[in-house]
XYZ file of N, CA, C and O in Angstrom:
848
model
N 1.158 -1.342 0.113
C 0.059 -0.151 0.087
C 1.100 1.766 0.604
O 1.305 1.229 0.391
N 0.694 2.158 -0.464
C 1.311 3.588 -1.176
C 0.782 4.280 0.451
O -0.264 5.042 -0.822
N 1.184 5.334 0.807
C -0.065 6.214 1.296
C 0.871 7.607 1.285
O 2.130 7.579 2.084
N 0.471 8.854 0.980
C 0.902 9.798 -0.293
C 0.702 10.591 1.556
O -0.602 11.002 2.179
N 2.058 11.157 1.878
C 1.074 11.923 3.357
C 1.592 13.784 2.989
O 3.161 14.064 2.484
N 0.944 15.000 3.018
C 1.802 16.094 2.806
C 2.426 16.373 4.028
O 2.410 16.281 5.230
N 4.211 16.918 3.630
C 4.752 17.138 4.096
C 4.425 18.072 5.030
O 5.603 19.287 5.616
N 3.446 18.373 5.799
C 3.594 20.411 6.390
C 3.248 19.915 7.919
O 2.819 18.418 7.678
N 2.989 20.725 9.160
C 3.428 20.113 10.834
C 2.091 20.325 10.926
O 0.993 19.197 12.421
N 1.104 20.446 10.146
C -0.446 19.914 10.471
C -0.912 18.566 10.167
O -2.234 18.680 11.290
N -0.253 17.717 10.236
C -0.842 16.494 9.810
C 0.891 14.807 10.773
O 0.894 14.579 10.859
N 1.507 16.222 11.410
C 2.518 15.394 12.047
C 1.788 14.055 12.753
O 2.595 12.915 13.048
N 0.760 14.530 13.900
C -0.048 13.625 14.282
C -0.351 12.463 14.148
O -0.218 11.306 14.691
N -0.990 12.257 12.826
C -0.969 11.570 11.975
C -0.036 10.829 11.686
O 0.069 8.937 11.505
N 0.779 11.600 10.928
C 2.215 10.569 10.699
C 2.656 10.115 11.640
O 3.150 8.991 11.780
N 3.114 10.674 13.697
C 3.653 9.533 14.146
C 2.618 8.291 14.814
O 2.663 7.339 14.384
N 1.005 8.698 14.674
C -0.077 7.824 14.499
C 0.205 6.377 13.819
O 0.806 5.081 13.784
N 0.656 6.720 12.156
C 0.900 5.643 11.179
C 2.106 5.158 11.434
O 2.545 3.367 11.156
N 2.848 5.533 11.824
C 4.259 5.001 11.841
C 4.623 4.024 12.912
O 4.773 3.049 13.327
N 4.105 4.993 14.236
C 3.349 3.307 15.031
C 2.351 2.229 15.018
O 3.004 0.985 15.354
N 1.840 2.902 14.413
C 1.015 1.913 14.288
C 1.075 0.873 13.246
O 1.163 -0.618 13.309
N 2.319 1.096 11.874
C 3.085 -0.398 10.911
C 4.136 -0.663 11.768
O 3.581 -1.508 11.534
N 4.125 0.173 13.012
C 5.330 -0.306 13.258
C 4.858 -1.741 14.294
O 5.626 -2.695 15.099
N 3.806 -1.725 14.620
C 2.969 -2.734 15.000
C 1.946 -3.751 14.847
O 1.285 -5.111 14.357
N 2.065 -3.960 13.294
C 1.517 -4.697 12.360
C 2.264 -5.381 11.124
O 3.558 -5.808 11.051
N 1.622 -6.753 11.150
C 2.357 -8.225 10.756
C 2.052 -7.408 8.889
O 3.515 -8.083 8.880
N 1.902 -6.725 8.808
C 2.257 -6.310 6.716
C 3.179 -4.472 6.987
O 2.269 -4.837 6.067
N 3.801 -4.781 7.427
C 4.005 -3.143 8.169
C 4.999 -2.734 6.351
O 5.012 -2.161 5.908
N 5.487 -4.271 6.443
C 6.704 -4.049 4.947
C 5.870 -3.633 3.571
O 6.083 -3.015 2.729
N 4.052 -3.847 4.318
C 3.090 -3.358 2.657
C 3.177 -2.036 2.799
O 2.400 -1.650 1.583
N 3.363 -1.142 3.053
C 3.636 0.003 3.881
C 4.832 0.522 2.566
O 6.073 0.674 4.112
N 4.017 1.910 2.248
C 5.517 2.947 1.809
C 4.810 4.399 2.311
O 3.868 4.510 1.651
N 5.174 4.483 2.131
C 5.495 6.493 2.480
C 5.328 7.295 1.335
O 6.631 6.849 0.246
N 4.633 8.542 0.649
C 5.144 9.299 -0.568
C 4.974 10.733 0.188
O 3.792 11.642 0.226
N 5.984 11.524 0.550
C 5.986 12.539 1.045
C 5.971 13.963 0.367
O 6.823 13.584 -0.233
N 5.019 15.383 0.070
C 4.981 15.665 -1.165
C 3.948 16.694 -0.463
O 3.106 17.003 0.840
N 3.956 18.551 -1.400
C 3.420 19.620 -0.958
C 1.877 19.260 -1.701
O 1.819 17.817 -2.067
N 1.417 19.381 -1.466
C -0.855 18.784 -1.245
C -1.009 19.238 -3.129
O -1.628 17.827 -3.682
N -0.176 19.986 -3.668
C -0.657 19.771 -5.355
C -0.056 18.288 -5.806
O -0.729 17.893 -6.739
N 0.943 17.725 -4.899
C 1.985 16.989 -5.936
C 0.876 15.650 -5.537
O 1.093 14.603 -6.481
N 0.987 15.816 -4.382
C -0.748 14.778 -3.627
C -0.939 14.319 -3.877
O -1.961 13.123 -4.815
N -1.569 15.685 -4.945
C -3.584 15.615 -5.468
C -2.925 14.502 -6.886
O -3.394 13.951 -7.538
N -1.539 14.706 -7.292
C -1.661 14.569 -8.860
C -1.220 13.169 -9.014
O -1.622 12.170 -9.584
N -0.877 12.007 -7.462
C -0.321 11.396 -6.946
C -1.360 10.201 -6.866
O -0.957 9.149 -7.536
N -2.460 10.909 -6.294
C -3.765 10.584 -5.992
C -4.413 9.595 -7.201
O -4.771 8.528 -7.678
N -4.763 11.492 -7.791
C -5.738 10.596 -9.654
C -4.972 10.447 -10.043
O -5.523 9.325 -11.133
N -3.670 9.905 -10.326
C -2.895 8.516 -10.729
C -2.653 7.754 -10.200
O -2.007 6.331 -11.414
N -3.224 7.397 -9.527
C -3.254 6.700 -8.513
C -1.695 5.693 -8.743
O -1.257 4.198 -8.500
N -0.136 6.348 -8.802
C 0.954 6.524 -8.159
C 0.433 6.054 -6.367
O 1.869 5.767 -6.059
N 0.003 6.718 -5.575
C -0.734 6.345 -4.472
C -2.038 5.643 -3.998
O -2.320 6.427 -5.063
N -1.909 4.744 -3.386
C -3.817 4.324 -3.050
C -4.277 5.270 -2.211
O -5.326 5.041 -1.852
N -4.083 6.105 -0.902
C -4.560 6.468 0.003
C -4.196 7.922 0.182
O -2.293 8.205 0.364
N -4.485 8.873 0.667
C -3.719 10.377 1.416
C -4.503 11.349 1.669
O -6.148 11.547 1.304
N -4.108 12.500 2.537
C -5.189 13.523 3.136
C -5.050 14.532 1.394
O -4.402 14.666 1.024
N -5.983 14.389 0.398
C -6.448 15.304 -0.433
C -7.112 16.398 -0.507
O -8.110 16.283 0.763
N -6.834 17.686 -1.377
C -7.404 18.796 -1.313
C -8.221 19.056 -1.182
O -9.004 17.937 -1.849
N -9.205 19.457 0.015
C -10.337 18.843 -0.190
C -11.796 19.595 -1.176
O -11.918 18.924 -2.398
N -11.188 20.391 -2.504
C -11.286 20.851 -3.538
C -11.351 19.422 -5.096
O -11.873 19.969 -5.956
N -10.487 18.606 -4.537
C -10.282 17.674 -5.304
C -10.542 15.923 -4.508
O -10.545 15.928 -5.312
N -11.715 17.309 -4.084
C -11.688 15.657 -2.985
C -13.847 15.273 -3.423
O -14.018 14.246 -3.326
N -14.759 16.021 -4.129
C -16.246 15.383 -4.203
C -16.126 14.740 -4.993
O -16.804 14.170 -4.414
N -15.500 13.332 -5.857
C -15.863 12.580 -6.312
C -14.816 10.885 -5.998
O -14.912 9.862 -6.084
N -14.249 11.165 -5.035
C -13.275 10.496 -4.047
C -13.653 9.782 -3.245
O -15.364 9.628 -2.454
N -14.146 8.224 -2.861
C -13.757 7.233 -1.615
C -13.533 8.318 -0.694
O -11.653 8.640 -1.145
N -13.609 8.989 0.497
C -13.091 9.365 1.519
C -13.770 8.990 3.529
O -15.229 8.435 2.908
N -12.914 9.465 4.230
C -12.684 8.096 5.003
C -13.499 10.040 6.052
O -13.722 11.312 4.982
N -13.728 9.657 6.742
C -14.370 11.143 7.902
C -12.957 11.380 9.177
O -13.580 12.280 9.602
N -11.939 11.272 7.992
C -11.086 12.117 8.736
C -10.746 13.586 7.565
O -10.678 13.006 6.821
N -10.558 14.374 8.325
C -9.415 15.362 7.738
C -8.846 16.792 8.248
O -8.527 16.482 9.705
N -8.457 17.152 7.812
C -7.782 18.814 8.235
C -8.944 19.368 8.444
O -8.790 20.517 7.332
N -8.367 20.247 9.636
C -9.952 20.718 10.059
C -8.867 22.039 10.773
O -8.099 21.249 11.440
N -9.886 22.884 10.954
C -9.491 24.529 11.825
C -10.720 25.148 12.218
O -11.610 25.261 11.033
N -11.293 25.642 13.198
C -11.706 26.025 13.864
C -11.461 27.967 14.164
O -10.489 28.253 14.706
N -11.933 28.535 12.863
C -11.448 29.841 12.738
C -10.721 29.881 12.445
O -9.311 29.556 11.311
N -9.200 30.467 13.309
C -8.321 30.240 12.815
C -7.086 29.602 12.321
O -7.648 28.048 13.436
N -6.330 29.334 11.641
C -5.378 28.036 11.278
C -4.011 29.034 11.497
O -2.648 27.862 11.849
N -3.785 29.869 11.039
C -2.282 30.705 11.466
C -1.890 29.913 9.845
O 0.286 30.359 9.982
N -1.864 28.824 9.381
C -0.611 28.136 7.994
C -0.735 28.574 6.675
O -1.150 27.575 5.967
N -2.536 29.389 6.775
C -2.881 30.152 5.571
C -3.349 30.675 5.384
O -3.922 31.457 5.710
N -2.681 31.870 4.730
C -2.753 33.655 5.064
C -2.744 34.225 3.676
O -2.093 33.396 2.562
N -3.053 34.690 3.637
C -3.100 35.514 2.604
C -2.451 37.139 2.550
O -2.932 37.419 3.289
N -1.471 37.189 1.796
C -0.367 38.228 2.021
C -0.313 39.465 1.029
O -1.072 39.035 -0.496
N -0.349 41.112 1.861
C -0.754 42.281 0.608
C 0.253 41.708 -0.507
O 1.217 41.223 -0.913
N -0.392 41.949 -1.489
C 0.455 42.287 -3.375
C -0.149 41.807 -4.010
O -1.989 41.312 -3.856
N -0.093 41.550 -5.095
C -0.567 41.211 -6.703
C -1.210 40.178 -6.058
O -0.291 39.112 -5.789
N -2.301 39.209 -6.792
C -2.573 38.236 -7.474
C -1.674 36.530 -7.243
O -0.868 37.262 -8.390
N -1.355 36.158 -6.679
C -0.508 34.940 -6.955
C -1.324 33.911 -5.782
O -1.079 33.883 -4.750
N -1.112 33.187 -6.499
C -1.333 31.804 -5.616
C -0.544 31.033 -5.708
O 0.496 30.946 -6.143
N -0.641 29.871 -4.484
C 0.698 29.014 -4.008
C 0.509 27.685 -5.168
O -0.554 27.346 -4.775
N 1.810 27.303 -5.417
C 1.544 26.242 -6.613
C 1.744 25.080 -5.492
O 1.021 24.289 -6.228
N 2.399 24.946 -4.032
C 1.784 24.275 -3.353
C 0.570 23.484 -2.757
O -0.012 22.836 -2.515
N -0.315 24.582 -3.144
C -1.957 24.754 -2.607
C -3.492 24.321 -3.879
O -3.044 24.702 -5.304
N -4.165 23.910 -3.837
C -5.524 23.579 -4.344
C -6.364 24.368 -3.507
O -7.298 25.443 -4.036
N -6.750 23.825 -2.125
C -7.959 24.239 -1.824
C -7.615 26.124 -1.771
O -8.952 26.191 -1.468
N -6.176 26.445 -0.750
C -6.652 27.658 -0.368
C -6.321 28.400 -1.968
O -7.113 29.616 -1.079
N -5.799 28.194 -2.902
C -6.225 28.713 -3.526
C -7.717 29.339 -4.777
O -8.514 30.148 -4.383
N -8.444 28.487 -4.480
C -9.411 27.996 -5.322
C -10.544 29.060 -3.093
O -11.088 29.575 -3.665
N -10.344 29.017 -1.835
C -10.129 29.457 -1.132
C -10.701 31.264 -0.904
O -11.798 31.156 -0.906
N -9.776 31.205 -1.404
C -9.147 32.648 -1.755
C -10.596 33.890 -2.462
O -10.926 34.680 -3.373
N -10.467 32.603 -3.566
C -11.527 32.920 -5.041
C -12.667 32.992 -4.153
O -14.061 33.589 -4.658
N -13.295 31.784 -4.020
C -14.124 31.927 -3.543
C -14.575 33.525 -1.941
O -16.208 33.334 -2.002
N -14.060 33.327 -1.634
C -14.018 34.666 -0.390
C -13.662 36.331 -1.318
O -13.864 36.680 -0.762
N -13.644 35.524 -2.618
C -13.529 37.175 -3.364
C -11.765 37.941 -2.995
O -13.132 39.214 -3.069
N -11.202 37.432 -2.037
C -10.062 38.052 -2.264
C -9.571 38.278 -3.395
O -8.575 37.378 -3.643
N -8.537 39.240 -2.658
C -7.062 39.004 -3.525
C -5.760 39.834 -2.861
O -5.361 40.033 -1.823
N -4.969 38.833 -3.300
C -3.374 39.782 -3.052
C -2.734 37.460 -3.309
O -3.486 36.788 -3.693
N -1.606 37.561 -2.044
C -0.593 36.715 -1.823
C -0.866 35.382 -1.470
O -0.587 35.972 -0.293
N -1.148 34.028 -1.690
C -1.512 32.927 -0.601
C -0.229 32.585 -0.727
O 0.684 31.924 -1.101
N -0.190 32.314 1.306
C 1.247 31.549 1.652
C 0.411 30.431 2.499
O -0.441 30.474 2.926
N 1.315 29.201 1.934
C 0.881 28.115 2.888
C 1.195 27.232 3.355
O 2.682 26.992 3.397
N 1.132 26.306 4.287
C 1.438 25.191 5.630
C 3.212 26.628 5.850
O 2.162 27.030 6.660
N 4.070 25.043 6.130
C 4.754 25.671 6.885
C 5.176 27.101 7.736
O 6.572 27.369 7.492
N 5.582 27.695 5.938
C 6.217 29.151 5.163
C 4.845 29.376 5.913
O 5.585 30.996 6.689
N 3.532 29.914 5.962
C 2.737 30.838 6.670
C 3.047 30.604 8.391
O 3.022 31.643 8.583
N 2.838 29.740 8.413
C 3.287 29.527 10.167
C 4.168 30.372 10.038
O 4.053 30.619 11.203
N 5.330 30.074 9.907
C 6.628 30.601 10.188
C 6.455 32.419 9.858
O 6.935 32.724 10.988
N 5.616 32.566 8.906
C 5.793 33.755 8.506
C 5.246 34.579 9.483
O 4.909 35.821 10.340
N 3.646 34.000 10.086
C 3.254 34.767 11.113
C 3.532 34.863 12.909
O 3.430 35.519 13.728
N 4.919 32.987 13.230
C 5.575 33.750 13.518
C 6.326 34.367 13.939
O 7.255 34.868 15.598
N 6.735 34.361 13.167
C 7.917 35.653 13.013
C 7.816 37.416 12.711
O 8.101 38.428 12.480
N 6.611 37.518 13.309
C 6.017 39.003 13.171
C 4.777 39.415 11.507
O 4.835 40.236 11.880
N 5.397 38.448 10.979
C 4.537 39.123 9.679
C 3.267 38.773 9.884
O 2.717 38.300 10.315
N 2.659 39.566 8.724
C 1.457 40.093 8.651
C 0.537 39.376 7.370
O 1.612 38.729 6.133
N -0.771 39.245 7.548
C -1.537 38.617 6.128
C -2.828 38.494 6.879
O -3.189 38.504 8.864
N -3.709 37.529 6.154
C -5.148 37.680 6.774
C -5.396 35.763 6.800
O -4.510 35.334 5.400
N -5.625 35.224 7.483
C -6.001 34.238 7.918
C -6.769 33.883 7.544
O -8.485 33.811 7.366
N -6.597 32.983 6.244
C -7.286 32.470 5.025
C -9.036 31.952 5.893
O -10.246 31.703 5.887
N -8.927 30.914 6.680
C -10.089 30.094 7.862
C -10.561 30.859 8.993
O -11.905 30.693 8.677
N -9.751 31.958 9.203
C -10.356 33.583 10.417
C -11.052 34.081 8.813
O -13.427 34.094 9.339
N -11.465 33.928 7.701
C -12.350 34.712 7.328
C -13.657 34.127 6.836
O -14.190 34.273 6.871
N -13.400 33.068 6.078
C -14.609 31.921 6.195
C -15.146 31.720 7.529
O -16.265 31.610 7.628
N -14.406 31.480 8.269
C -15.419 31.305 9.696
C -16.448 32.879 10.181
O -17.422 32.474 10.389
N -15.247 34.215 9.455
C -16.483 34.890 9.926
C -18.284 35.349 8.708
O -18.660 35.908 9.408
N -17.893 34.552 7.708
C -18.766 34.055 7.155
C -19.520 33.371 7.763
O -20.803 33.866 7.207
N -19.200 32.216 8.156
C -19.994 31.084 8.006
C -20.475 30.605 8.818
O -21.065 30.408 9.222
N -19.424 31.150 10.223
C -19.328 30.202 11.453
C -19.352 28.537 11.366
O -19.352 28.368 12.117
N -18.317 28.392 10.196
C -17.920 27.422 10.400
C -16.672 27.090 10.637
O -15.887 27.823 10.469
N -16.341 26.222 11.079
C -14.960 25.428 10.652
C -14.321 25.413 9.287
O -15.234 25.300 8.202
N -12.712 25.043 8.366
C -13.258 25.013 7.681
C -12.060 23.775 7.317
O -11.291 23.193 8.311
N -12.718 22.618 6.669
C -11.805 22.141 5.521
C -10.574 21.510 4.807
O -11.235 22.006 3.631
N -9.785 22.051 5.166
C -8.732 21.906 4.138
C -8.163 20.613 3.389
O -8.133 20.607 1.747
N -8.503 19.079 3.558
C -7.641 18.370 3.203
C -9.619 16.935 4.115
O -9.477 17.108 4.666
N -8.563 16.477 2.802
C -9.804 14.856 3.562
C -8.546 13.380 3.070
O -8.598 13.567 2.386
N -8.853 12.500 3.806
C -8.401 12.059 3.984
C -9.060 10.441 2.805
O -10.252 10.330 3.039
N -9.209 10.581 2.011
C -9.404 9.894 1.214
C -8.548 8.533 0.847
O -7.352 8.041 0.810
N -8.956 7.202 -0.801
C -8.665 6.529 -0.478
C -8.602 5.899 -2.164
O -10.050 6.546 -2.614
N -7.876 4.532 -3.083
C -8.451 4.447 -4.381
C -8.141 3.413 -4.446
O -8.902 2.315 -5.508
N -7.772 2.554 -2.930
C -7.228 0.546 -3.101
C -7.141 0.859 -1.486
O -7.290 1.763 -0.641
N -7.499 0.204 -1.119
C -7.358 -0.976 0.070
C -8.833 -0.552 1.045
O -7.779 0.527 2.336
N -9.278 0.431 0.594
C -10.513 1.282 1.405
C -10.380 0.936 2.639
O -10.600 1.343 3.968
N -11.282 -0.191 2.639
C -11.133 -1.662 4.039
C -9.976 -0.744 5.219
O -10.301 -0.236 6.478
N -8.698 -1.068 4.703
C -7.781 -0.974 5.632
C -7.324 1.156 6.538
O -7.066 1.110 7.238
N -8.337 1.562 5.264
C -7.731 2.426 4.927
C -9.102 2.992 6.022
O -8.525 4.296 7.379
N -10.205 2.909 6.069
C -11.199 3.446 6.732
C -10.722 2.516 8.672
O -10.804 3.593 9.726
N -10.431 1.727 8.826
C -10.656 1.516 10.256
C -9.338 1.896 10.781
O -9.076 2.577 11.925
N -8.119 2.453 9.496
C -6.837 3.254 10.211
C -7.593 4.734 10.529
O -7.278 5.643 11.484
N -8.580 5.204 10.151
C -9.293 6.109 10.392
C -8.734 6.341 11.279
O -9.790 7.173 11.890
N -10.866 5.486 11.798
C -11.556 5.350 13.126
C -10.400 5.251 14.034
O -10.410 5.009 15.230
N -9.415 4.739 13.759
C -8.153 4.455 15.490
C -7.873 5.527 15.628
O -7.523 5.541 16.625
N -7.250 6.100 14.486
C -7.048 7.303 15.135
C -7.907 8.202 15.395
O -7.338 9.249 16.152
N -9.088 8.498 14.970
C -9.806 9.612 15.468
C -10.278 8.952 16.740
O -11.219 10.544 17.981
N -10.097 7.481 17.265
C -10.007 7.481 18.925
C -8.877 8.231 19.687
O -9.467 7.714 21.302
N -8.283 7.942 19.365
C -6.646 7.880 19.965
C -6.577 9.180 19.748
O -6.339 10.145 19.508
N -5.909 9.592 20.856
C -5.113 10.949 21.052
C -3.949 10.503 20.804
O -2.590 10.067 21.605
N -2.668 11.090 19.896
C -2.009 10.350 19.316
C -1.159 11.723 20.116
O -0.707 12.850 20.338
N -0.180 10.922 20.992
C 1.161 12.050 22.375
C 2.139 11.512 20.955
O 2.983 10.103 20.557
N 2.963 13.555 20.784
C 4.332 13.384 19.837
C 5.524 13.244 21.392
O 5.513 14.306 22.160
N 6.621 12.802 21.081
C 7.015 12.393 21.327
C 8.537 13.565 21.725
O 8.036 14.269 20.595
N 8.655 14.122 22.559
C 9.358 15.602 22.290
C 10.306 15.141 21.712
O 11.041 16.610 20.760
N 11.646 13.957 21.689
C 12.402 14.389 19.964
C 11.686 14.298 18.890
O 12.505 15.361 18.231
N 10.927 14.044 18.821
C 10.171 14.567 17.129
C 9.836 15.965 17.647
O 10.491 16.353 16.127
N 9.045 16.137 18.122
C 8.805 18.086 18.520
C 9.852 18.874 17.831
O 9.709 19.612 17.481
N 11.169 17.866 18.919
C 12.155 19.576 18.179
C 13.017 19.400 17.428
O 13.225 20.594 17.096
N 12.618 17.679 17.161
C 13.870 17.954 15.313
C 12.259 18.250 14.456
O 13.158 19.033 13.899
N 11.323 18.583 14.693
C 10.867 19.040 13.838
C 10.605 20.515 13.582
O 10.362 21.223 12.576
N 10.207 20.612 14.874
C 10.420 22.235 15.307
C 11.864 22.869 14.866
O 11.878 24.373 14.207
N 12.527 22.186 14.862
C 14.663 22.937 14.360
C 14.385 22.495 13.287
O 14.896 23.738 12.488
N 13.901 22.076 12.173
C 13.943 22.172 10.796
C 12.500 23.419 10.124
O 13.065 23.815 9.218
N 11.874 24.282 11.322
C 11.422 24.766 11.055
C 11.591 26.065 10.766
O 11.173 27.236 11.534
N 12.707 25.877 11.548
C 13.322 27.188 12.717
C 11.931 27.886 13.773
O 12.180 28.995 13.852
N 10.971 27.124 14.324
C 10.718 27.434 15.438
C 10.917 26.817 16.547
O 12.043 25.743 16.454
N 10.277 26.811 17.928
C 10.286 26.222 18.733
C 9.426 25.278 18.933
O 8.083 25.233 18.828
N 9.586 24.359 19.873
C 8.630 22.990 20.231
C 7.164 23.666 21.140
O 6.343 23.180 20.889
N 7.857 24.140 22.123
C 6.305 25.014 21.900
C 5.546 25.594 21.029
O 4.275 25.565 21.477
N 5.524 26.211 20.108
C 5.276 27.579 19.371
C 4.728 26.298 18.536
O 3.033 26.619 18.078
N 5.459 24.930 18.438
C 4.642 23.845 17.744
C 3.284 23.114 18.193
O 2.370 23.381 17.230
N 3.466 22.870 19.165
C 2.996 22.338 20.673
C 1.524 22.841 19.984
O 0.851 23.390 20.324
N 1.694 25.004 20.364
C 1.145 25.584 19.966
C -0.555 25.560 19.228
O -1.884 25.661 18.911
N 0.805 25.965 18.081
C -0.502 25.323 16.476
C -1.301 24.402 15.829
O -2.241 24.123 16.297
N -0.471 22.965 16.567
C -1.583 22.166 16.400
C -2.327 21.910 17.214
O -3.872 21.298 16.861
N -2.715 22.765 18.108
C -4.044 22.857 19.220
C -4.809 23.479 18.945
O -6.240 23.262 18.423
N -4.560 24.242 17.527
C -5.325 24.837 16.488
C -6.128 23.890 15.067
O -6.994 24.157 14.660
N -5.698 22.515 15.528
C -5.910 21.770 14.370
C -7.044 20.288 14.605
O -6.222 20.436 15.808
N -7.443 19.745 14.250
C -8.297 19.042 14.156
C -8.261 17.748 13.226
O -8.850 18.373 11.853
N -8.736 16.307 12.800
C -8.699 15.999 12.331
C -10.775 15.572 12.322
O -10.620 14.620 11.144
N -11.554 15.134 13.095
C -11.915 13.420 12.940
C -13.592 14.878 12.606
O -13.663 16.829 13.162
N -13.978 15.070 11.223
C -15.028 15.752 10.479
C -16.164 14.894 11.371
O -17.138 14.122 11.118
N -17.126 16.557 12.010
C -18.041 15.999 12.942
C -19.608 17.044 11.025
O -18.685 17.033 10.370
N -20.663 17.824 12.158
C -22.112 17.858 11.036
C -20.870 18.546 10.859
O -21.483 19.743 9.312
N -20.466 20.226 11.597
C -20.674 21.348 11.442
C -18.763 21.394 10.085
O -19.177 21.765 9.146
N -17.884 20.855 10.327
C -17.303 20.502 9.534
C -17.657 19.484 7.224
O -17.471 20.036 7.020
N -18.652 19.366 7.538
C -19.139 18.357 6.610
C -19.740 19.463 5.425
O -20.014 19.191 4.884
N -20.405 20.157 6.889
C -21.978 21.090 5.868
C -20.604 22.164 5.192
O -21.412 22.760 4.205
N -19.343 22.190 6.057
C -19.090 23.191 6.037
C -18.025 22.897 4.394
O -18.388 23.417 3.795
N -17.905 21.990 4.353
C -17.760 21.401 3.462
C -17.931 22.078 2.315
O -17.673 21.533 1.391
N -19.513 21.099 1.912
C -20.356 21.217 1.622
C -20.976 22.650 0.799
O -20.980 22.519 -0.436
N -21.197 22.910 2.073
C -21.043 24.907 1.451
C -19.417 25.309 0.394
O -20.047 25.976 -0.687
N -18.197 25.034 0.982
C -17.459 25.618 0.380
C -17.346 25.286 -1.163
O -17.299 25.625 -2.197
N -17.213 23.374 -0.967
C -17.867 22.968 -2.941
C -18.652 23.399 -4.079
O -18.836 23.231 -4.755
N -19.413 23.417 -3.033
C -20.668 24.025 -4.061
C -20.570 26.011 -4.275
O -20.221 25.995 -5.497
N -19.947 26.407 -3.376
C -19.858 27.781 -3.957
C -17.782 27.799 -4.877
O -18.306 28.756 -5.777
N -17.957 26.479 -4.985
C -16.136 26.595 -6.092
C -16.396 26.965 -7.683
O -16.314 26.921 -8.085
């Protein structure tokens, strides 16, 4: 099974969970990772060179998906619109489209670079906050979908949703250092991300895709 994973901090808890789960699984040799930015993961998933992945919400309409997503309630801090002329982020799909749905102008910046920009005191509009102010709903940036091994992926999703994944300190320190932030900042950021899709997030997703 080839599992695609967005290489951003917002998926760190799931990546830690998956690694631990696979290490205790008798079929661990059948799992492989493919980490990339969202737009690249979308393309790999579409051509079925990966079998499951968190793909951009905007690309998930006709896919088989679980009830896991990358969700932010109000602020997300890692999807920003900077002042300047219109410029999409080539790594993004959903956030670029969200800017159009919200009828905003500027430069889209997503992921760890956007989080670092914010933590360094940079200015920018938080697109999840704008969506919340407009709809009163959280925003779903990506969904865990699959094109093969559906039973396995659904079981993984349910298990992750039930468990609270604790990230070891050495991983927090390592991942924070890579991004030039502190472990405390990383922990703070992850408190603004959740993954289990409730009725509000499903309603939000439907509204967003309708606006597309």
